[in-house]
């Protein structure tokens, strides 16, 4: 079943909720400009075999369906996909996401897990807590179609046969990526882990800003690629921290 969220939805610190399996709309579905705050303990689990489990969903085509999704200090939010299906913590477009607690997503042994999947327009991500993603095939903490603002001062841990901590698909907007905490991507295959993976369109009008004064650990810390017919790739990197990887 799915819980429709309108207005300002708050889970109290005294609440311990176990939800799922949900339908393909997710455990929670946020209406336009709704906000979601978790101050308690929420576990979303699934035994589905035909679609991925989604913790919080929304209509990405609307562009800005939710004002803010926030996991409070001391709170937990976890999503577990079925034995052969994936898991998404948040799949939505243009919303703000803040985690001050523990946020985790796991998938089945042959599927993928994504922490936050941003659709349609640039998003906002800020992690000060612990953010964990474990995928059987692929693991990704933050995957955005159109860039936005990414900030981490906490701990991000990603594992999977292929593990990408921060990634984009087709960035035509400005990216701002700031890490003052710890980002670790670990490939169970031993061959494909990337801390920041940018694969898209870049031009002088929309430079990508990467600032690292924390730690990024992966086989490849930062990877930038583009199609051969793209405009000039442009990434501004300010690095004063630690990079453990190529």
Short mmCIF file of C-alpha atoms in Angstrom, two decimals:
data_model
loop_
_atom_site.label_atom_id
_atom_site.label_comp_id
_atom_site.label_asym_id
_atom_site.label_seq_id
_atom_site.Cartn_x
_atom_site.Cartn_y
_atom_site.Cartn_z
CA UNK A 1 0.00 0.00 0.00
CA UNK A 2 1.00 3.65 -0.43
CA UNK A 3 0.60 6.55 2.00
CA UNK A 4 -0.31 9.77 0.19
CA UNK A 5 1.46 12.78 1.69
CA UNK A 6 0.02 16.28 1.47
CA UNK A 7 1.02 19.35 3.47
CA UNK A 8 3.67 18.96 6.18
CA UNK A 9 3.95 15.29 7.14
CA UNK A 10 5.91 14.47 10.33
CA UNK A 11 6.80 11.09 11.82
CA UNK A 12 7.26 11.60 15.57
CA UNK A 13 10.38 10.45 17.41
CA UNK A 14 8.31 7.90 19.35
CA UNK A 15 7.10 6.14 16.18
CA UNK A 16 8.60 2.89 14.90
CA UNK A 17 7.06 1.99 11.55
CA UNK A 18 7.46 -1.06 9.33
CA UNK A 19 5.96 -0.57 5.87
CA UNK A 20 5.72 -2.56 2.65
CA UNK A 21 5.69 -4.17 0.35
CA UNK A 22 4.25 -1.16 -1.47
CA UNK A 23 2.92 -0.83 -4.99
CA UNK A 24 5.01 0.86 -7.69
CA UNK A 25 4.18 4.32 -6.25
CA UNK A 26 6.31 3.62 -3.18
CA UNK A 27 5.66 3.53 0.55
CA UNK A 28 5.07 7.30 0.58
CA UNK A 29 3.92 9.40 -2.37
CA UNK A 30 4.40 13.15 -2.04
CA UNK A 31 1.97 15.58 -3.59
CA UNK A 32 3.02 18.90 -5.09
CA UNK A 33 4.85 21.06 -2.50
CA UNK A 34 4.36 18.54 0.31
CA UNK A 35 7.14 18.07 2.86
CA UNK A 36 8.19 14.95 4.77
CA UNK A 37 10.07 14.82 8.09
CA UNK A 38 11.16 11.59 9.77
CA UNK A 39 12.07 11.94 13.44
CA UNK A 40 11.42 8.28 14.23
CA UNK A 41 12.32 4.85 12.86
CA UNK A 42 10.94 3.83 9.45
CA UNK A 43 11.70 0.52 7.74
CA UNK A 44 10.37 -0.17 4.24
CA UNK A 45 10.75 -3.81 3.18
CA UNK A 46 9.69 -5.78 0.14
CA UNK A 47 9.37 -9.32 -1.16
CA UNK A 48 8.29 -8.12 -4.60
CA UNK A 49 9.77 -9.71 -7.72
CA UNK A 50 8.32 -7.45 -10.43
CA UNK A 51 9.32 -3.90 -9.42
CA UNK A 52 11.76 -2.06 -7.19
CA UNK A 53 10.79 -0.95 -3.70
CA UNK A 54 10.68 2.84 -3.28
CA UNK A 55 10.68 4.56 0.09
CA UNK A 56 9.51 8.03 -0.98
CA UNK A 57 8.20 8.75 -4.45
CA UNK A 58 6.71 11.74 -6.26
CA UNK A 59 5.82 13.04 -9.69
CA UNK A 60 9.16 14.10 -11.12
CA UNK A 61 7.49 15.52 -14.20
CA UNK A 62 5.95 18.23 -12.02
CA UNK A 63 9.43 19.67 -11.56
CA UNK A 64 9.12 20.53 -7.88
CA UNK A 65 6.67 18.15 -6.21
CA UNK A 66 8.02 18.45 -2.69
CA UNK A 67 9.44 21.24 -0.57
CA UNK A 68 11.75 19.13 1.61
CA UNK A 69 12.45 15.58 2.69
CA UNK A 70 14.31 15.50 6.00
CA UNK A 71 15.63 12.65 8.14
CA UNK A 72 16.17 14.15 11.58
CA UNK A 73 19.02 13.73 14.03
CA UNK A 74 18.73 10.32 15.69
CA UNK A 75 16.11 9.14 13.18
CA UNK A 76 16.41 6.20 10.78
CA UNK A 77 14.94 5.52 7.35
CA UNK A 78 15.74 2.24 5.60
CA UNK A 79 14.56 0.62 2.36
CA UNK A 80 15.16 -3.04 1.48
CA UNK A 81 14.37 -4.37 -1.98
CA UNK A 82 13.18 -7.89 -2.65
CA UNK A 83 15.48 -10.86 -3.37
CA UNK A 84 15.66 -10.05 -7.09
CA UNK A 85 14.51 -6.41 -7.19
CA UNK A 86 16.08 -3.04 -6.58
CA UNK A 87 15.59 -0.41 -3.94
CA UNK A 88 15.24 3.36 -4.10
CA UNK A 89 15.30 5.47 -0.97
CA UNK A 90 13.89 8.54 -2.72
CA UNK A 91 12.84 8.83 -6.38
CA UNK A 92 11.56 12.30 -7.08
CA UNK A 93 12.30 15.53 -8.94
CA UNK A 94 13.53 18.90 -7.78
CA UNK A 95 13.01 18.44 -4.06
CA UNK A 96 15.36 19.17 -1.20
CA UNK A 97 16.77 16.20 0.74
CA UNK A 98 18.49 16.46 4.11
CA UNK A 99 19.78 13.59 6.23
CA UNK A 100 20.97 14.19 9.78
CA UNK A 101 20.30 10.63 10.93
CA UNK A 102 20.79 7.16 9.41
CA UNK A 103 19.54 6.58 5.86
CA UNK A 104 20.08 3.21 4.19
CA UNK A 105 19.02 1.37 1.03
CA UNK A 106 19.71 -2.23 0.05
CA UNK A 107 18.73 -4.35 -2.95
CA UNK A 108 18.62 -7.99 -3.94
CA UNK A 109 21.76 -9.82 -4.99
CA UNK A 110 21.21 -9.26 -8.73
CA UNK A 111 19.67 -5.80 -8.70
CA UNK A 112 20.60 -2.19 -7.93
CA UNK A 113 20.17 0.19 -5.01
CA UNK A 114 19.96 3.99 -5.19
CA UNK A 115 19.79 6.34 -2.24
CA UNK A 116 18.31 9.45 -3.87
CA UNK A 117 17.31 9.61 -7.53
CA UNK A 118 16.60 13.14 -8.74
CA UNK A 119 14.48 13.56 -11.86
CA UNK A 120 13.53 16.37 -14.24
CA UNK A 121 15.16 19.42 -12.66
CA UNK A 122 18.19 20.25 -10.47
CA UNK A 123 17.88 19.06 -6.90
CA UNK A 124 19.37 19.70 -3.47
CA UNK A 125 21.11 17.07 -1.30
CA UNK A 126 22.68 17.65 2.12
CA UNK A 127 24.02 14.84 4.30
CA UNK A 128 25.37 15.43 7.80
CA UNK A 129 24.59 11.95 9.11
CA UNK A 130 25.26 8.42 7.86
CA UNK A 131 24.09 7.49 4.37
CA UNK A 132 24.54 3.85 3.32
CA UNK A 133 23.69 2.13 0.03
CA UNK A 134 24.35 -1.53 -0.78
CA UNK A 135 23.40 -2.92 -4.19
CA UNK A 136 23.84 -6.42 -5.51
CA UNK A 137 24.65 -5.25 -9.03
CA UNK A 138 25.00 -1.47 -8.70
CA UNK A 139 25.02 0.92 -5.77
CA UNK A 140 24.60 4.69 -6.03
CA UNK A 141 24.11 7.25 -3.26
CA UNK A 142 22.94 10.26 -5.29
CA UNK A 143 22.00 10.10 -8.97
CA UNK A 144 20.74 13.26 -10.66
CA UNK A 145 19.58 13.95 -14.20
CA UNK A 146 20.23 17.67 -14.12
CA UNK A 147 22.81 18.37 -11.45
CA UNK A 148 22.00 20.74 -8.62
CA UNK A 149 23.59 21.14 -5.19
CA UNK A 150 25.27 18.25 -3.37
CA UNK A 151 26.75 18.75 0.10
CA UNK A 152 28.23 16.13 2.42
CA UNK A 153 29.73 16.72 5.83
CA UNK A 154 28.80 13.28 7.14
CA UNK A 155 29.58 9.73 6.04
CA UNK A 156 28.51 8.19 2.72
CA UNK A 157 29.18 4.48 2.14
CA UNK A 158 28.31 2.78 -1.16
CA UNK A 159 28.89 -0.84 -2.14
CA UNK A 160 27.93 -2.91 -5.18
CA UNK A 161 29.45 -4.84 -8.05
CA UNK A 162 29.57 -1.35 -9.56
CA UNK A 163 29.64 1.43 -6.95
CA UNK A 164 29.20 5.13 -7.79
CA UNK A 165 28.71 7.52 -4.88
CA UNK A 166 27.65 10.64 -6.82
CA UNK A 167 26.62 10.47 -10.46
CA UNK A 168 24.68 12.26 -13.18
CA UNK A 169 23.08 11.13 -16.43
CA UNK A 170 22.69 14.24 -18.56
CA UNK A 171 23.77 17.38 -16.76
CA UNK A 172 22.78 20.51 -18.67
CA UNK A 173 22.50 22.55 -15.48
CA UNK A 174 25.12 23.72 -13.03
CA UNK A 175 26.51 21.18 -10.56
CA UNK A 176 27.86 22.26 -7.19
CA UNK A 177 29.48 19.38 -5.30
CA UNK A 178 31.01 20.01 -1.85
CA UNK A 179 32.49 17.32 0.36
CA UNK A 180 33.85 18.08 3.82
CA UNK A 181 33.05 14.62 5.18
CA UNK A 182 33.79 11.10 4.00
CA UNK A 183 32.68 9.45 0.74
CA UNK A 184 33.59 5.79 0.18
CA UNK A 185 32.64 3.68 -2.85
CA UNK A 186 33.58 -0.02 -2.75
CA UNK A 187 33.12 -2.39 -5.68
CA UNK A 188 32.51 -5.99 -4.69
CA UNK A 189 33.81 -6.91 -8.16
CA UNK A 190 37.03 -5.16 -7.23
CA UNK A 191 37.10 -3.28 -10.52
CA UNK A 192 34.49 -0.49 -10.73
CA UNK A 193 34.09 2.03 -7.91
CA UNK A 194 33.91 5.80 -8.46
CA UNK A 195 33.48 8.58 -5.92
CA UNK A 196 32.12 11.27 -8.26
CA UNK A 197 31.01 10.17 -11.73
CA UNK A 198 30.02 12.88 -14.22
CA UNK A 199 28.96 11.63 -17.63
CA UNK A 200 27.12 14.21 -19.62
CA UNK A 201 27.13 17.65 -21.24
CA UNK A 202 29.34 20.48 -20.01
CA UNK A 203 29.80 24.03 -21.24
CA UNK A 204 31.13 27.36 -20.07
CA UNK A 205 27.66 28.64 -19.21
CA UNK A 206 27.14 25.85 -16.69
CA UNK A 207 30.47 24.92 -15.06
CA UNK A 208 30.58 22.06 -12.60
CA UNK A 209 32.06 23.08 -9.26
CA UNK A 210 33.71 20.37 -7.13
CA UNK A 211 35.16 21.31 -3.74
CA UNK A 212 36.73 18.63 -1.56
CA UNK A 213 38.25 19.24 1.86
CA UNK A 214 37.17 15.85 3.16
CA UNK A 215 38.00 12.31 2.07
CA UNK A 216 36.99 10.50 -1.12
CA UNK A 217 37.90 6.81 -1.29
CA UNK A 218 37.32 4.77 -4.46
CA UNK A 219 39.28 3.10 -7.22
CA UNK A 220 38.60 6.27 -9.22
CA UNK A 221 37.89 9.29 -7.04
CA UNK A 222 36.57 11.63 -9.76
CA UNK A 223 35.66 10.60 -13.30
CA UNK A 224 34.48 13.05 -15.97
CA UNK A 225 33.37 12.02 -19.44
CA UNK A 226 31.26 13.36 -22.29
CA UNK A 227 30.07 12.41 -25.73
CA UNK A 228 32.43 13.27 -28.58
CA UNK A 229 30.10 15.93 -30.02
CA UNK A 230 29.54 17.73 -26.69
CA UNK A 231 30.45 21.31 -25.94
CA UNK A 232 33.68 21.92 -24.06
CA UNK A 233 33.87 19.96 -20.85
CA UNK A 234 34.41 22.29 -17.93
CA UNK A 235 34.92 21.26 -14.33
CA UNK A 236 36.35 23.50 -11.60
CA UNK A 237 38.03 21.45 -8.88
CA UNK A 238 39.16 22.82 -5.53
CA UNK A 239 40.92 20.13 -3.51
CA UNK A 240 42.36 20.49 -0.01
CA UNK A 241 41.39 17.13 1.42
CA UNK A 242 42.30 13.50 0.85
CA UNK A 243 41.72 11.45 -2.29
CA UNK A 244 42.35 7.71 -2.04
CA UNK A 245 42.09 6.51 -5.62
CA UNK A 246 43.11 7.37 -9.14
#
